[in-house]
Short mmCIF file of C-alpha atoms in Angstrom, two decimals:
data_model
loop_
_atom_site.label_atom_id
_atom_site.label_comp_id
_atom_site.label_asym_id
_atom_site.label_seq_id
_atom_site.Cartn_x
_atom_site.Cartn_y
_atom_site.Cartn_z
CA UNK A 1 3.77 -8.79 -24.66
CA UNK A 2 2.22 -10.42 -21.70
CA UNK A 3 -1.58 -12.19 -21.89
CA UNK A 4 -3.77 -12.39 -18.32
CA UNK A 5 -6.13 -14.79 -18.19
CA UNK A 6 -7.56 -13.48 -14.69
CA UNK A 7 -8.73 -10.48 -13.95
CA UNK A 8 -6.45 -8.03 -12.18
CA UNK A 9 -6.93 -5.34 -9.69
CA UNK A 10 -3.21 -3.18 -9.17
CA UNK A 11 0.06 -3.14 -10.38
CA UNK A 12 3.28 -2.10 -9.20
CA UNK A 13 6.67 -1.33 -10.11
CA UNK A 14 9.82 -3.14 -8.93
CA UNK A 15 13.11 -3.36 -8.72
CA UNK A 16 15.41 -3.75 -12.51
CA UNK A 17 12.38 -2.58 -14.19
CA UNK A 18 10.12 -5.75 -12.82
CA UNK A 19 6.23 -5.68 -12.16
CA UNK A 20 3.84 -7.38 -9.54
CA UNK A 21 0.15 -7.34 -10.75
CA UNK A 22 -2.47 -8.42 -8.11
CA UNK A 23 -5.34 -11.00 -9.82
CA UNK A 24 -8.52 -11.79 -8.36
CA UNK A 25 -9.56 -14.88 -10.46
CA UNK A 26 -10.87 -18.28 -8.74
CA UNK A 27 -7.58 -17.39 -6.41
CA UNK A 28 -6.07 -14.49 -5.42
CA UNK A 29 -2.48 -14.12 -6.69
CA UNK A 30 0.55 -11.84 -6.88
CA UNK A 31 2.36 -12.40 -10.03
CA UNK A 32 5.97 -10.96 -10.53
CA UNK A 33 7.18 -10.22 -14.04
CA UNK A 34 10.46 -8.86 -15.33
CA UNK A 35 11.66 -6.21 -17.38
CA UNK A 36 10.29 -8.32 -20.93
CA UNK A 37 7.11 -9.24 -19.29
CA UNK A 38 7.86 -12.65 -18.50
CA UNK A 39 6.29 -14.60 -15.84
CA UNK A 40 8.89 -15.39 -13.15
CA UNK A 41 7.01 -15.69 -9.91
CA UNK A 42 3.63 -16.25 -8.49
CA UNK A 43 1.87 -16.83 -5.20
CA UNK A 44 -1.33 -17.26 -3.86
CA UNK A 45 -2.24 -13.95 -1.43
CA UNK A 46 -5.12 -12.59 0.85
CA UNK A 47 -7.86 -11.19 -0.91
CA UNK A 48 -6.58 -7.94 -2.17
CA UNK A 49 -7.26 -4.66 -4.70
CA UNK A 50 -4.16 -2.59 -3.95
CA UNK A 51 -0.54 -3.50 -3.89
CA UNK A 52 2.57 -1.06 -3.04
CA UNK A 53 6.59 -1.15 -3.87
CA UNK A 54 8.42 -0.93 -0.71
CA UNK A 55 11.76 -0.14 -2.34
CA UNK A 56 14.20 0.73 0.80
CA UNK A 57 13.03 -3.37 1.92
CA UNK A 58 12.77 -4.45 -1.61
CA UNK A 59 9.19 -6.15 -1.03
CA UNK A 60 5.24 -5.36 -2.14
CA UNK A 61 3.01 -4.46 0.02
CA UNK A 62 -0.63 -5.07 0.25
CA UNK A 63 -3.64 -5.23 2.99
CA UNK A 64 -6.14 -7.99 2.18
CA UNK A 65 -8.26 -10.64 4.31
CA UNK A 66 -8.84 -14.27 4.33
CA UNK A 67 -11.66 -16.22 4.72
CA UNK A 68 -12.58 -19.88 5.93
CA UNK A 69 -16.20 -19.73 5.00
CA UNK A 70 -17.00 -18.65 8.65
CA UNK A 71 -14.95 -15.70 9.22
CA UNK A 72 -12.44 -13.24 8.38
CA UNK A 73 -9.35 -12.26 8.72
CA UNK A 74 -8.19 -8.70 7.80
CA UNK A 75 -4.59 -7.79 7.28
CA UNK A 76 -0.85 -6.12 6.27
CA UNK A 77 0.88 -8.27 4.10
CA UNK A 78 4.44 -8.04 2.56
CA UNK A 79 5.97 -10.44 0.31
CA UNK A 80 10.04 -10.18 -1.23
CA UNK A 81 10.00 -8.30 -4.64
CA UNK A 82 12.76 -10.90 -5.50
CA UNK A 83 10.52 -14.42 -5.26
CA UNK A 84 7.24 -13.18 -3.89
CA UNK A 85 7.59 -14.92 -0.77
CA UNK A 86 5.32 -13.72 2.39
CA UNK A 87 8.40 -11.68 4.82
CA UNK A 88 6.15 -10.04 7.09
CA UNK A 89 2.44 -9.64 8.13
CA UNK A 90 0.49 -8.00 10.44
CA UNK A 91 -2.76 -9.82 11.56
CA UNK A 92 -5.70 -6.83 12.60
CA UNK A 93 -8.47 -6.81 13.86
CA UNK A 94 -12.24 -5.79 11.72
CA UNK A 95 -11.48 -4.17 8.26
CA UNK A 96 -10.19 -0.81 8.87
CA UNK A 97 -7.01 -1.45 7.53
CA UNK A 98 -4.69 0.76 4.84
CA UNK A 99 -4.68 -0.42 1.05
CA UNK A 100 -1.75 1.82 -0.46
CA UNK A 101 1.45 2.45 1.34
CA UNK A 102 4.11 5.50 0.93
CA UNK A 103 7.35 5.13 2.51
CA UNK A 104 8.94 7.94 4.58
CA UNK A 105 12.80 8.17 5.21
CA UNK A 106 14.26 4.55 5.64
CA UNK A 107 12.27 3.63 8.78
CA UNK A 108 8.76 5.03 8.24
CA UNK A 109 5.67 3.77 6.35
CA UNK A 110 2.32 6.17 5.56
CA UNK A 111 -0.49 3.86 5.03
CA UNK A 112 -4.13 5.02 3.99
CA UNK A 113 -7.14 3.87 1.70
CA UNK A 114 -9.05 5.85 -0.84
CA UNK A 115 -12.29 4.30 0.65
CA UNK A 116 -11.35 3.44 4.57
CA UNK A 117 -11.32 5.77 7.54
CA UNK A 118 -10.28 9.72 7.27
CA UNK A 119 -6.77 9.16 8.51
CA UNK A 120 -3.30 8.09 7.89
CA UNK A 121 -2.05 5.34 9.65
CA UNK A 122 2.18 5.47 10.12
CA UNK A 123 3.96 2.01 10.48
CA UNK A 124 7.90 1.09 11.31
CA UNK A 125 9.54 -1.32 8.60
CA UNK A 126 8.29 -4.09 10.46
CA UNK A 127 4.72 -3.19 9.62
CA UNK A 128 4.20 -1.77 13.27
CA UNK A 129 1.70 0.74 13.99
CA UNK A 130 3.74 3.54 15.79
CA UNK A 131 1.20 6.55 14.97
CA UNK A 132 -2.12 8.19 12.89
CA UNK A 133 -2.92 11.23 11.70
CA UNK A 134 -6.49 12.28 11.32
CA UNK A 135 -8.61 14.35 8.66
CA UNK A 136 -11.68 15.63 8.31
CA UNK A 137 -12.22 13.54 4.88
CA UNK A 138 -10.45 10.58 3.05
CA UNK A 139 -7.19 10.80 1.75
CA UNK A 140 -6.98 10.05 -2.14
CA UNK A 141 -3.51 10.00 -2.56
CA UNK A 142 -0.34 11.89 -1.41
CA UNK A 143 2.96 13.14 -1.93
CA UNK A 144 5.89 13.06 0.45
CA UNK A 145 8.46 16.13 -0.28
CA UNK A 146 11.52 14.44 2.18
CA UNK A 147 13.79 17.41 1.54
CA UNK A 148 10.74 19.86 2.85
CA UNK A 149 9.77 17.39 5.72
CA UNK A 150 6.04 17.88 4.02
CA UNK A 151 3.11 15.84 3.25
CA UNK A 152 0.66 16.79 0.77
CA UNK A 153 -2.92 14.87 0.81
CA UNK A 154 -5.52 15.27 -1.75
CA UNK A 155 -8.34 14.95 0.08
CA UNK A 156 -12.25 13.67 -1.63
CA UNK A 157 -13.52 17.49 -0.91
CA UNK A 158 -11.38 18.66 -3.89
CA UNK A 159 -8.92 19.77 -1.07
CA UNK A 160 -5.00 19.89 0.12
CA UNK A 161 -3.86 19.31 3.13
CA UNK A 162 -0.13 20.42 3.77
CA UNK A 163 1.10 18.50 6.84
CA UNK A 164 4.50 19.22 8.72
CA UNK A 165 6.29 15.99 9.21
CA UNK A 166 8.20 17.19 12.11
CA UNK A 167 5.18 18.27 14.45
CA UNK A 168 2.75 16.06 12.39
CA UNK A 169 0.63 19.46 12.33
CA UNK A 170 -1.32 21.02 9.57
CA UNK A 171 0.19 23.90 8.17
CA UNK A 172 -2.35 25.08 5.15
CA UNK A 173 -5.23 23.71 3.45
CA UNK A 174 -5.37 24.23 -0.23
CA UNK A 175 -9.03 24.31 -1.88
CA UNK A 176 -9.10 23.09 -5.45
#
């Protein structure tokens, strides 16, 4: 049994049955835990509400932004799901960025938000933008079927769209 004394916004699994849970106290942190709910690692992260297990790299990922008191910063943060220490990021521009990540094969990421932009932004491992694909309405989550080369995306009009990896065309669009 594990006690928080800050809030916290997401959780993730790990690797050998560890967690990462995202707080949003006086500071931002990412806290790792292991199997027995211990405490093992923390650091101090962007601003952030969703976080993501990037197994194939073994590292979390989450989109935040910083702030000096006079502006922002908006980002694509990942930190090792070993130690929690930062191993890539990707500085962007405004606030349009993706909160939960999906990976696809070993050299593709799927990035969208529940509450951002009516798309879904594809990244290489190295956090990259290399491609989008837009909708008519925001994606509220997904499932990738690899051995089908199909993406399904719930959409916020109670809808499904089926997309074809391959051509990165729709190919049906489920109501209900």
């Amino acid at each position: 049994r594990t006690e928080l004394t800050d809030p916290f916004s997401a959780f993730a699994g790990g690797p050998a049955g560890s967690w990462a849970i995202v707080t949003t106290g006086e500071k931002p942190k990412l806290r790792r835990f292991d199997a027995a709910l211990h405490q093992t690692d923390e650091a101090v992260i962007p601003y952030a509400y969703e976080i993501s297990y990037d197994a194939p790299r073994q590292r979390y990922l989450l989109s935040g932004f910083r702030s000096d008191g006079r502006s922002s910063t908006s980002g694509i943060y990942a930190y090792s799901a070993l130690d929690l220490k930062q191993v890539a990021g990707q500085e962007r521009p405004g606030s349009d960025v993706p909160t939960l990540f999906v990976n696809w094969g070993k050299d593709r990421i799927l990035g969208y938000s529940r509450s951002g932009p009516a798309r879904l932004d594809v990244f290489d491992g190295d956090l990259r933008p290399v491609g989008r694909m837009i909708f008519g309405a925001r994606p509220v989550d997904l499932v990738l079927d690899e051995s089908r080369n199909r993406l399904y995306v719930a959409d916020d009009h109670d809808r499904t769209h089926v997309i074809d990896l391959a051509s990165g065309r729709q190919t049906a669009l489920w109501d209900g």
